[in-house]
Amino acid sequence: MDTGDRVPAYLVALVRHVEDLRDGTHGGADERGDKEAVFVRAADWLAPVAVGVLEEVDATLLLSTGEVADTGLVHEDDGTLARSWTLSWPEQRDRGLEPVTLRVWFGGGFHHPHLRGATVHDWPLNVDEEGEARDLLPLLRSAVAADVHHLVFQSDWRLIPAVGRRG
């Protein structure tokens, strides 16, 4: 993919994802264990970006009433390897709604990993260097904004403290 200009990160990731499908690899790895190592490295690079996005939303929309959590690496019963970052706050919890979530996951039977929000699902996760994780900032912001919007849709505008309080 040679465009002469810098290709946006989301397109680089999408091309890599499709190439991985074509070649049966992920990040140059053929074996599941090696693919998982590539996934873990990408999740570690993505962690500060994901936490930063959730902290932005907390500070701006939730008036710093939220809690950001990182599950760390989780091995699920079906062989899935995953890591999630969540943002929860009193109004969301009181309504029994799921927290805003960014999740990277490598399904037990999958060929390669994915990135998803709680209510918007599955982007390719193909991060080959730390800078590429930072390049996903706009995508993570979009996923979080979509999750917040979906939670408001499931409940109402009072879910967002910054909107309910007038200066």
C-alpha positions as a printed NumPy array, in Angstrom:
array([[  0.   ,   0.   ,   0.   ],
       [  2.073,   2.91 ,  -1.28 ],
       [  0.183,   6.176,  -1.41 ],
       [  3.193,   8.482,  -1.107],
       [  1.631,  10.071,   1.976],
       [  1.24 ,   8.685,   5.464],
       [ -1.618,   6.208,   5.447],
       [ -4.067,   6.652,   8.355],
       [ -3.604,   4.124,  11.164],
       [ -7.048,   2.616,  10.774],
       [ -6.366,   1.802,   7.119],
       [ -2.922,   0.378,   7.913],
       [ -4.549,  -1.882,  10.516],
       [ -7.317,  -2.933,   8.138],
       [ -4.871,  -3.826,   5.353],
       [ -2.709,  -5.813,   7.797],
       [ -5.802,  -7.584,   9.062],
       [ -6.833,  -8.696,   5.586],
       [ -3.245,  -9.667,   4.738],
       [ -3.157, -11.775,   7.915],
       [ -6.288, -13.566,   6.752],
       [ -4.697, -14.148,   3.375],
       [ -1.374, -15.382,   4.815],
       [ -2.556, -17.22 ,   7.931],
       [ -0.344, -15.055,  10.138],
       [ -0.634, -12.273,  12.689],
       [  2.184,  -9.783,  13.097],
       [  4.477, -12.148,  11.226],
       [  3.662, -15.051,  13.554],
       [  2.291, -18.404,  12.416],
       [  1.763, -20.295,  15.689],
       [ -0.941, -19.438,  18.229],
       [  1.54 , -18.83 ,  21.072],
       [  3.561, -16.41 ,  18.963],
       [  0.381, -14.657,  17.821],
       [ -0.653, -14.302,  21.473],
       [  2.711, -12.688,  22.279],
       [  2.091, -10.136,  19.487],
       [ -1.384,  -9.526,  20.94 ],
       [ -0.091,  -9.019,  24.5  ],
       [  2.499,  -6.501,  23.304],
       [ -0.17 ,  -4.58 ,  21.346],
       [ -2.507,  -4.567,  24.378],
       [  0.286,  -3.198,  26.571],
       [  0.979,  -0.405,  24.074],
       [ -2.716,   0.36 ,  23.788],
       [ -3.344,   0.471,  27.557],
       [ -2.229,   4.066,  28.234],
       [ -4.111,   5.302,  25.169],
       [ -7.33 ,   3.53 ,  26.213],
       [ -7.064,   4.705,  29.821],
       [ -6.374,   8.251,  28.619],
       [ -9.515,   8.29 ,  26.468],
       [-11.663,   7.038,  29.338],
       [-10.115,   9.597,  31.697],
       [-10.931,  12.364,  29.17 ],
       [-14.573,  11.311,  29.163],
       [-14.626,  11.071,  32.949],
       [-13.137,  14.528,  33.439],
       [-15.265,  16.251,  30.797],
       [-18.627,  14.483,  30.744],
       [-18.778,  12.863,  34.146],
       [-17.158,  15.683,  36.134],
       [-14.569,  13.241,  37.507],
       [-17.192,  11.057,  39.183],
       [-16.222,   7.945,  37.251],
       [-13.881,   5.052,  37.87 ],
       [-11.507,   3.743,  35.206],
       [-10.47 ,   0.108,  35.541],
       [ -8.054,  -2.179,  33.68 ],
       [ -8.683,  -5.92 ,  33.88 ],
       [ -5.15 ,  -6.782,  32.878],
       [ -4.678,  -9.844,  30.726],
       [ -7.456, -12.423,  31.185],
       [ -7.47 , -16.031,  29.953],
       [-11.092, -17.059,  29.43 ],
       [-12.425, -20.635,  29.575],
       [-12.933, -20.858,  25.8  ],
       [ -9.28 , -20.039,  25.092],
       [ -9.891, -16.347,  24.495],
       [ -7.183, -13.957,  25.637],
       [ -8.529, -10.497,  26.483],
       [ -7.931,  -7.205,  28.216],
       [-10.546,  -4.543,  28.928],
       [-10.612,  -0.971,  30.135],
       [-13.864,   0.311,  31.589],
       [-15.389,   3.541,  32.785],
       [-18.261,   3.375,  35.241],
       [-19.991,   6.115,  37.219],
       [-22.859,   6.373,  39.718],
       [-25.632,   7.319,  37.265],
       [-24.723,   4.466,  34.929],
       [-24.456,   1.908,  37.73 ],
       [-27.737,   3.096,  39.329],
       [-29.537,   2.383,  36.052],
       [-28.049,  -1.102,  35.751],
       [-26.225,  -0.218,  32.516],
       [-22.957,  -1.712,  31.367],
       [-19.862,   0.506,  31.738],
       [-18.237,   2.163,  28.762],
       [-15.723,  -0.43 ,  27.624],
       [-12.748,  -0.768,  25.343],
       [-11.781,  -4.42 ,  24.894],
       [ -9.046,  -6.138,  22.957],
       [ -9.567,  -9.834,  22.493],
       [ -8.092, -12.783,  20.718],
       [-10.868, -15.372,  20.503],
       [ -9.911, -18.947,  21.283],
       [-10.819, -20.107,  17.792],
       [ -9.852, -16.898,  16.014],
       [ -7.046, -16.35 ,  13.572],
       [ -6.202, -12.861,  14.912],
       [ -7.347, -10.37 ,  17.589],
       [ -9.888,  -7.547,  17.531],
       [-10.725,  -4.301,  19.303],
       [-14.259,  -3.409,  20.352],
       [-16.382,  -1.144,  22.453],
       [-19.213,  -2.339,  24.662],
       [-21.934,  -1.464,  22.155],
       [-19.937,  -0.923,  18.957],
       [-18.034,  -3.974,  17.874],
       [-14.899,  -5.228,  16.265],
       [-12.167,  -3.299,  14.583],
       [ -8.994,  -5.03 ,  13.478],
       [ -6.243,  -4.934,  16.11 ],
       [ -2.96 ,  -4.89 ,  14.202],
       [ -0.458,  -2.811,  16.154],
       [  3.156,  -3.485,  15.239],
       [  4.794,  -0.675,  17.19 ],
       [  4.005,   1.599,  20.113],
       [  3.408,   4.672,  17.939],
       [  0.662,   2.832,  16.074],
       [ -1.19 ,   2.354,  19.369],
       [ -1.14 ,   6.129,  19.881],
       [ -2.378,   6.573,  16.303],
       [ -5.557,   4.72 ,  17.284],
       [ -6.534,   7.548,  19.645],
       [ -9.245,   8.901,  17.283],
       [-10.714,   5.416,  16.885],
       [-10.777,   4.816,  20.643],
       [-12.351,   8.22 ,  21.186],
       [-15.013,   7.358,  18.614],
       [-15.729,   3.968,  20.173],
       [-16.078,   5.524,  23.627],
       [-18.283,   8.351,  22.329],
       [-20.505,   5.782,  20.6  ],
       [-20.748,   3.735,  23.807],
       [-21.689,   6.821,  25.827],
       [-24.31 ,   7.718,  23.221],
       [-25.757,   4.203,  23.3  ],
       [-25.972,   4.311,  27.099],
       [-27.82 ,   7.64 ,  26.926],
       [-30.125,   6.089,  24.34 ],
       [-30.802,   3.135,  26.689],
       [-31.536,   5.517,  29.558],
       [-31.764,   9.286,  29.123],
       [-29.674,  12.462,  29.124],
       [-29.547,  12.567,  32.945],
       [-26.951,   9.81 ,  32.697],
       [-24.304,  12.457,  31.945],
       [-23.542,  14.67 ,  34.972],
       [-22.027,  17.504,  32.911],
       [-25.282,  17.9  ,  30.979],
       [-27.563,  17.71 ,  33.998],
       [-25.782,  20.442,  35.905],
       [-25.949,  24.006,  34.706],
       [-23.082,  26.354,  35.425]])
